[in-house]
PDB file of C-alpha atoms in Angstrom:
ATOM      1  CA  UNK H  29      85.690  92.626 119.685  1.00  0.00           C
ATOM      2  CA  UNK H  30      87.797  95.250 117.886  1.00  0.00           C
ATOM      3  CA  UNK H  31      90.048  97.506 119.891  1.00  0.00           C
ATOM      4  CA  UNK H  32      88.611 100.903 120.677  1.00  0.00           C
ATOM      5  CA  UNK H  33      90.335 103.950 122.126  1.00  0.00           C
ATOM      6  CA  UNK H  34      90.049 104.315 125.893  1.00  0.00           C
ATOM      7  CA  UNK H  35      88.654 107.511 127.388  1.00  0.00           C
ATOM      8  CA  UNK H  36      91.136 110.341 127.157  1.00  0.00           C
ATOM      9  CA  UNK H  37      92.688 111.283 130.491  1.00  0.00           C
ATOM     10  CA  UNK H  38      93.994 114.741 131.397  1.00  0.00           C
ATOM     11  CA  UNK H  39      97.718 115.233 131.747  1.00  0.00           C
ATOM     12  CA  UNK H  40     100.841 115.638 129.643  1.00  0.00           C
ATOM     13  CA  UNK H  41     100.232 115.009 125.911  1.00  0.00           C
ATOM     14  CA  UNK H  42     101.256 111.543 124.750  1.00  0.00           C
ATOM     15  CA  UNK H  43     104.122 111.405 122.298  1.00  0.00           C
ATOM     16  CA  UNK H  44     103.112 110.281 118.821  1.00  0.00           C
ATOM     17  CA  UNK H  45     105.825 109.557 116.265  1.00  0.00           C
ATOM     18  CA  UNK H  46     104.143 108.759 112.956  1.00  0.00           C
ATOM     19  CA  UNK H  47     107.231 107.189 111.396  1.00  0.00           C
ATOM     20  CA  UNK H  48     107.813 104.938 114.401  1.00  0.00           C
ATOM     21  CA  UNK H  49     104.173 103.843 114.437  1.00  0.00           C
ATOM     22  CA  UNK H  50     104.188 103.035 110.718  1.00  0.00           C
ATOM     23  CA  UNK H  51     107.557 101.246 110.994  1.00  0.00           C
ATOM     24  CA  UNK H  52     106.185  99.116 113.804  1.00  0.00           C
ATOM     25  CA  UNK H  53     102.998  98.385 111.865  1.00  0.00           C
ATOM     26  CA  UNK H  54     105.047  97.374 108.829  1.00  0.00           C
ATOM     27  CA  UNK H  55     107.101  94.912 110.885  1.00  0.00           C
ATOM     28  CA  UNK H  56     103.957  93.413 112.370  1.00  0.00           C
ATOM     29  CA  UNK H  57     102.466  92.978 108.928  1.00  0.00           C
ATOM     30  CA  UNK H  58     105.642  91.371 107.589  1.00  0.00           C
ATOM     31  CA  UNK H  59     105.824  88.928 110.496  1.00  0.00           C
ATOM     32  CA  UNK H  60     102.177  88.115 111.095  1.00  0.00           C
ATOM     33  CA  UNK H  61     100.080  89.528 108.273  1.00  0.00           C
ATOM     34  CA  UNK H  62      96.953  91.557 108.879  1.00  0.00           C
ATOM     35  CA  UNK H  63      95.802  89.302 111.715  1.00  0.00           C
ATOM     36  CA  UNK H  64      99.108  89.866 113.482  1.00  0.00           C
ATOM     37  CA  UNK H  65      98.528  93.605 113.618  1.00  0.00           C
ATOM     38  CA  UNK H  66      96.320  94.707 116.482  1.00  0.00           C
ATOM     39  CA  UNK H  67      95.866  98.259 117.619  1.00  0.00           C
ATOM     40  CA  UNK H  68      96.877  97.460 121.196  1.00  0.00           C
ATOM     41  CA  UNK H  69     100.072  95.703 120.137  1.00  0.00           C
ATOM     42  CA  UNK H  70     100.839  98.554 117.776  1.00  0.00           C
ATOM     43  CA  UNK H  71     100.431 101.135 120.520  1.00  0.00           C
ATOM     44  CA  UNK H  72     102.611  99.143 122.898  1.00  0.00           C
ATOM     45  CA  UNK H  73     105.289  98.389 120.292  1.00  0.00           C
ATOM     46  CA  UNK H  74     105.577 101.969 119.088  1.00  0.00           C
ATOM     47  CA  UNK H  75     105.600 103.610 122.497  1.00  0.00           C
ATOM     48  CA  UNK H  76     102.345 105.479 122.223  1.00  0.00           C
ATOM     49  CA  UNK H  77      98.696 104.985 123.145  1.00  0.00           C
ATOM     50  CA  UNK H  78      95.607 103.680 121.445  1.00  0.00           C
ATOM     51  CA  UNK H  79      94.001 107.081 121.728  1.00  0.00           C
ATOM     52  CA  UNK H  80      96.928 108.759 119.974  1.00  0.00           C
ATOM     53  CA  UNK H  81      96.833 106.275 117.098  1.00  0.00           C
ATOM     54  CA  UNK H  82      93.100 106.713 116.653  1.00  0.00           C
ATOM     55  CA  UNK H  83      93.476 110.473 116.768  1.00  0.00           C
ATOM     56  CA  UNK H  84      96.252 110.649 114.158  1.00  0.00           C
ATOM     57  CA  UNK H  85      95.603 107.628 111.910  1.00  0.00           C
ATOM     58  CA  UNK H  86      92.085 106.438 112.632  1.00  0.00           C
ATOM     59  CA  UNK H  87      91.116 102.805 113.100  1.00  0.00           C
ATOM     60  CA  UNK H  88      92.938  99.709 111.843  1.00  0.00           C
ATOM     61  CA  UNK H  89      91.845 100.350 108.262  1.00  0.00           C
ATOM     62  CA  UNK H  90      93.352 103.828 108.533  1.00  0.00           C
ATOM     63  CA  UNK H  91      96.627 102.360 109.776  1.00  0.00           C
ATOM     64  CA  UNK H  92      96.703  99.818 106.937  1.00  0.00           C
ATOM     65  CA  UNK H  93      96.046 102.547 104.384  1.00  0.00           C
ATOM     66  CA  UNK H  94      98.808 104.742 105.827  1.00  0.00           C
ATOM     67  CA  UNK H  95     101.326 101.861 105.808  1.00  0.00           C
ATOM     68  CA  UNK H  96     100.403 101.015 102.232  1.00  0.00           C
ATOM     69  CA  UNK H  97     100.802 104.628 101.094  1.00  0.00           C
ATOM     70  CA  UNK H  98     104.150 104.930 102.806  1.00  0.00           C
ATOM     71  CA  UNK H  99     105.481 101.707 101.320  1.00  0.00           C
ATOM     72  CA  UNK H 100     104.246 102.489  97.821  1.00  0.00           C
ATOM     73  CA  UNK H 101     106.105 105.796  97.757  1.00  0.00           C
ATOM     74  CA  UNK H 102     109.386 103.853  97.844  1.00  0.00           C
ATOM     75  CA  UNK H 103     108.572 101.471  94.971  1.00  0.00           C
ATOM     76  CA  UNK H 104     111.125 102.023  92.197  1.00  0.00           C
ATOM     77  CA  UNK H 105     109.661 102.648  88.776  1.00  0.00           C
ATOM     78  CA  UNK H 106     109.965  99.707  86.416  1.00  0.00           C
ATOM     79  CA  UNK H 107     111.944 100.700  83.316  1.00  0.00           C
ATOM     80  CA  UNK H 108     109.516 100.528  80.397  1.00  0.00           C
ATOM     81  CA  UNK H 109     111.107 100.549  76.966  1.00  0.00           C
ATOM     82  CA  UNK H 110     110.285  99.148  73.563  1.00  0.00           C
ATOM     83  CA  UNK H 111     106.897  98.542  72.022  1.00  0.00           C
ATOM     84  CA  UNK H 112     103.654  99.108  73.920  1.00  0.00           C
ATOM     85  CA  UNK H 113     103.344  95.348  74.352  1.00  0.00           C
ATOM     86  CA  UNK H 114     106.900  95.184  75.757  1.00  0.00           C
ATOM     87  CA  UNK H 115     106.014  97.898  78.258  1.00  0.00           C
ATOM     88  CA  UNK H 116     102.803  96.146  79.284  1.00  0.00           C
ATOM     89  CA  UNK H 117     104.812  92.982  79.923  1.00  0.00           C
ATOM     90  CA  UNK H 118     107.417  94.863  81.973  1.00  0.00           C
ATOM     91  CA  UNK H 119     104.692  96.392  84.134  1.00  0.00           C
ATOM     92  CA  UNK H 120     103.209  92.954  84.824  1.00  0.00           C
ATOM     93  CA  UNK H 121     106.626  91.672  85.896  1.00  0.00           C
ATOM     94  CA  UNK H 122     107.163  94.776  88.020  1.00  0.00           C
ATOM     95  CA  UNK H 123     103.859  94.410  89.857  1.00  0.00           C
ATOM     96  CA  UNK H 124     104.570  90.763  90.633  1.00  0.00           C
ATOM     97  CA  UNK H 125     108.101  91.507  91.835  1.00  0.00           C
ATOM     98  CA  UNK H 126     106.844  94.147  94.260  1.00  0.00           C
ATOM     99  CA  UNK H 127     104.097  91.982  95.725  1.00  0.00           C
ATOM    100  CA  UNK H 128     105.563  88.474  95.755  1.00  0.00           C
ATOM    101  CA  UNK H 129     107.779  89.146  98.787  1.00  0.00           C
ATOM    102  CA  UNK H 130     105.116  91.193 100.581  1.00  0.00           C
ATOM    103  CA  UNK H 131     101.968  89.049 100.856  1.00  0.00           C
ATOM    104  CA  UNK H 132     100.533  91.412 103.473  1.00  0.00           C
ATOM    105  CA  UNK H 133     100.040  94.004 100.723  1.00  0.00           C
ATOM    106  CA  UNK H 134      97.969  91.514  98.734  1.00  0.00           C
ATOM    107  CA  UNK H 135      95.858  90.873 101.830  1.00  0.00           C
ATOM    108  CA  UNK H 136      95.216  94.606 102.270  1.00  0.00           C
ATOM    109  CA  UNK H 137      94.321  95.107  98.621  1.00  0.00           C
ATOM    110  CA  UNK H 138      91.950  92.126  98.682  1.00  0.00           C
ATOM    111  CA  UNK H 139      89.967  93.802 101.434  1.00  0.00           C
ATOM    112  CA  UNK H 140      89.246  96.770  99.164  1.00  0.00           C
ATOM    113  CA  UNK H 141      89.085 100.417 100.104  1.00  0.00           C
ATOM    114  CA  UNK H 142      92.866 100.939 100.064  1.00  0.00           C
ATOM    115  CA  UNK H 143      95.493 101.525  97.444  1.00  0.00           C
ATOM    116  CA  UNK H 144      99.116 102.559  97.532  1.00  0.00           C
ATOM    117  CA  UNK H 145      99.015 105.954  95.835  1.00  0.00           C
ATOM    118  CA  UNK H 146     102.729 105.755  95.070  1.00  0.00           C
ATOM    119  CA  UNK H 147     102.093 102.737  92.841  1.00  0.00           C
ATOM    120  CA  UNK H 148      99.458 104.372  90.649  1.00  0.00           C
ATOM    121  CA  UNK H 149     102.091 104.889  87.980  1.00  0.00           C
ATOM    122  CA  UNK H 150     101.728 101.157  87.175  1.00  0.00           C
ATOM    123  CA  UNK H 151      98.184 101.872  86.020  1.00  0.00           C
ATOM    124  CA  UNK H 152      99.195 105.097  84.264  1.00  0.00           C
ATOM    125  CA  UNK H 153     101.944 103.441  82.208  1.00  0.00           C
ATOM    126  CA  UNK H 154      99.904 100.360  81.349  1.00  0.00           C
ATOM    127  CA  UNK H 155      96.837 102.337  80.287  1.00  0.00           C
ATOM    128  CA  UNK H 156      99.017 104.639  78.176  1.00  0.00           C
ATOM    129  CA  UNK H 157     100.519 101.621  76.391  1.00  0.00           C
ATOM    130  CA  UNK H 158      97.062 100.142  75.788  1.00  0.00           C
ATOM    131  CA  UNK H 159      95.802 103.423  74.333  1.00  0.00           C
ATOM    132  CA  UNK H 160      98.878 103.616  72.126  1.00  0.00           C
ATOM    133  CA  UNK H 161      97.845 100.254  70.664  1.00  0.00           C
ATOM    134  CA  UNK H 162      94.427 101.663  69.825  1.00  0.00           C
ATOM    135  CA  UNK H 163      92.274 100.954  72.881  1.00  0.00           C
ATOM    136  CA  UNK H 164      89.659 103.447  73.995  1.00  0.00           C
ATOM    137  CA  UNK H 165      90.141 104.876  77.496  1.00  0.00           C
ATOM    138  CA  UNK H 166      87.486 102.534  78.888  1.00  0.00           C
ATOM    139  CA  UNK H 167      88.959  99.487  77.156  1.00  0.00           C
ATOM    140  CA  UNK H 168      92.460 100.487  78.262  1.00  0.00           C
ATOM    141  CA  UNK H 169      91.296 100.623  81.878  1.00  0.00           C
ATOM    142  CA  UNK H 170      89.649  97.229  81.515  1.00  0.00           C
ATOM    143  CA  UNK H 171      92.860  95.720  80.148  1.00  0.00           C
ATOM    144  CA  UNK H 172      94.705  97.001  83.217  1.00  0.00           C
ATOM    145  CA  UNK H 173      92.071  95.450  85.460  1.00  0.00           C
ATOM    146  CA  UNK H 174      92.503  92.154  83.628  1.00  0.00           C
ATOM    147  CA  UNK H 175      96.266  92.295  84.185  1.00  0.00           C
ATOM    148  CA  UNK H 176      95.807  93.109  87.867  1.00  0.00           C
ATOM    149  CA  UNK H 177      93.370  90.212  88.278  1.00  0.00           C
ATOM    150  CA  UNK H 178      95.910  87.845  86.718  1.00  0.00           C
ATOM    151  CA  UNK H 179      98.755  89.067  88.929  1.00  0.00           C
ATOM    152  CA  UNK H 180      96.577  88.888  92.049  1.00  0.00           C
ATOM    153  CA  UNK H 181      95.332  85.409  91.155  1.00  0.00           C
ATOM    154  CA  UNK H 182      98.883  84.169  90.607  1.00  0.00           C
ATOM    155  CA  UNK H 183      99.924  85.500  94.006  1.00  0.00           C
ATOM    156  CA  UNK H 184      96.922  84.020  95.793  1.00  0.00           C
ATOM    157  CA  UNK H 185      97.648  80.571  94.308  1.00  0.00           C
ATOM    158  CA  UNK H 186     101.441  80.849  94.561  1.00  0.00           C
ATOM    159  CA  UNK H 187     103.327  77.619  95.206  1.00  0.00           C
ATOM    160  CA  UNK H 188     107.100  77.726  95.511  1.00  0.00           C
ATOM    161  CA  UNK H 189     109.042  75.586  94.900  1.00  0.00           C
ATOM    162  CA  UNK H 190     106.979  74.145  92.102  1.00  0.00           C
ATOM    163  CA  UNK H 191     105.441  70.771  92.839  1.00  0.00           C
ATOM    164  CA  UNK H 192     102.840  68.366  91.500  1.00  0.00           C
ATOM    165  CA  UNK H 193      99.902  66.678  93.155  1.00  0.00           C
ATOM    166  CA  UNK H 194     100.864  63.324  94.619  1.00  0.00           C
ATOM    167  CA  UNK H 195      98.812  60.575  93.003  1.00  0.00           C
ATOM    168  CA  UNK H 196      97.930  58.546  96.087  1.00  0.00           C
ATOM    169  CA  UNK H 197      96.319  61.280  98.152  1.00  0.00           C
ATOM    170  CA  UNK H 198      92.670  61.949  99.047  1.00  0.00           C
ATOM    171  CA  UNK H 199      92.619  65.056  96.840  1.00  0.00           C
ATOM    172  CA  UNK H 200      94.057  63.236  93.826  1.00  0.00           C
ATOM    173  CA  UNK H 201      91.637  60.335  94.258  1.00  0.00           C
ATOM    174  CA  UNK H 202      88.715  62.751  94.571  1.00  0.00           C
ATOM    175  CA  UNK H 203      89.673  64.593  91.361  1.00  0.00           C
ATOM    176  CA  UNK H 204      90.260  61.371  89.442  1.00  0.00           C
ATOM    177  CA  UNK H 205      86.932  59.944  90.583  1.00  0.00           C
ATOM    178  CA  UNK H 206      85.083  63.093  89.509  1.00  0.00           C
ATOM    179  CA  UNK H 207      86.900  63.149  86.160  1.00  0.00           C
ATOM    180  CA  UNK H 208      85.976  59.532  85.546  1.00  0.00           C
ATOM    181  CA  UNK H 209      82.367  60.051  86.596  1.00  0.00           C
ATOM    182  CA  UNK H 210      81.842  63.164  84.483  1.00  0.00           C
ATOM    183  CA  UNK H 211      83.934  62.011  81.496  1.00  0.00           C
ATOM    184  CA  UNK H 212      86.656  64.670  81.781  1.00  0.00           C
ATOM    185  CA  UNK H 213      89.619  63.051  80.011  1.00  0.00           C
ATOM    186  CA  UNK H 214      91.796  66.167  79.975  1.00  0.00           C
ATOM    187  CA  UNK H 215      91.409  66.688  83.694  1.00  0.00           C
ATOM    188  CA  UNK H 216      92.379  63.054  84.198  1.00  0.00           C
ATOM    189  CA  UNK H 217      95.376  63.393  81.862  1.00  0.00           C
ATOM    190  CA  UNK H 218      96.761  66.453  83.637  1.00  0.00           C
ATOM    191  CA  UNK H 219      96.251  65.286  87.202  1.00  0.00           C
ATOM    192  CA  UNK H 220     100.030  65.179  87.645  1.00  0.00           C
ATOM    193  CA  UNK H 221     100.504  68.746  86.394  1.00  0.00           C
ATOM    194  CA  UNK H 222     101.903  71.530  88.598  1.00  0.00           C
ATOM    195  CA  UNK H 223      99.912  72.606  91.621  1.00  0.00           C
ATOM    196  CA  UNK H 224      99.218  76.273  92.121  1.00  0.00           C
ATOM    197  CA  UNK H 225     101.216  78.959  90.328  1.00  0.00           C
ATOM    198  CA  UNK H 226     104.986  79.044  90.575  1.00  0.00           C
ATOM    199  CA  UNK H 227     106.933  82.059  89.353  1.00  0.00           C
ATOM    200  CA  UNK H 228     107.878  80.104  86.226  1.00  0.00           C
ATOM    201  CA  UNK H 229     104.230  79.445  85.431  1.00  0.00           C
ATOM    202  CA  UNK H 230     103.343  83.055  86.201  1.00  0.00           C
ATOM    203  CA  UNK H 231     105.888  84.297  83.669  1.00  0.00           C
ATOM    204  CA  UNK H 232     104.658  81.906  81.000  1.00  0.00           C
ATOM    205  CA  UNK H 233     101.073  82.872  81.634  1.00  0.00           C
ATOM    206  CA  UNK H 234     101.890  86.576  81.638  1.00  0.00           C
ATOM    207  CA  UNK H 235     103.236  86.320  78.102  1.00  0.00           C
ATOM    208  CA  UNK H 236      99.919  84.854  76.950  1.00  0.00           C
ATOM    209  CA  UNK H 237      97.798  87.312  78.941  1.00  0.00           C
ATOM    210  CA  UNK H 238      99.634  90.377  77.657  1.00  0.00           C
ATOM    211  CA  UNK H 239      99.650  89.080  74.088  1.00  0.00           C
ATOM    212  CA  UNK H 240      95.891  88.603  74.263  1.00  0.00           C
ATOM    213  CA  UNK H 241      95.282  92.007  75.845  1.00  0.00           C
ATOM    214  CA  UNK H 242      97.506  93.699  73.255  1.00  0.00           C
ATOM    215  CA  UNK H 243      95.637  91.970  70.410  1.00  0.00           C
ATOM    216  CA  UNK H 244      92.326  93.121  71.890  1.00  0.00           C
ATOM    217  CA  UNK H 245      93.614  96.710  72.091  1.00  0.00           C
ATOM    218  CA  UNK H 246      94.650  96.632  68.425  1.00  0.00           C
ATOM    219  CA  UNK H 247      91.225  95.368  67.439  1.00  0.00           C
ATOM    220  CA  UNK H 248      89.357  98.014  69.421  1.00  0.00           C
TER     221      UNK H 248
END
């Protein structure tokens, strides 16, 4: 059952320090992800009460949104120079660099309903580059969505250090059996390929994704 604020009692007003609450929430997210952040633990760790947090920030979703906004304000802008395609590539690298060490942000964004307003310049710069290549505003927005989906997918399947699937494991045997049964020679041939998405594979894939998006913008 989710935490709910207890009935308010009369007496001296409870101290509420927004920065301390958000700092504490950020540490909880870094150490335990979204599941590690509970409203009761947050109130206890930040020296305030549940009622005060609900009054100033709202429920857990409100806290997550406030933490995300605060963090995003401190994201340094990725230098974007060169051709529009160069700038699109730099933005993809910048987004990955920000998120790869902060998986809790990915978890928040996956839930929907929140965005770090301080990071909206990623979208602004990417869409501007796409339009410069000839994309319509709608197509430019769609290219940004495609980039975001690639970055998010790479983070959700991240494996570091890079490794391959061991041949004599239940998963490998299951894949090989299915490939043999359904006549999938390429799946069988690449069974010993890398598992998941390492940073090296992300960078290689990003080159192809951006090149394809840039070509689509030029053809718009």
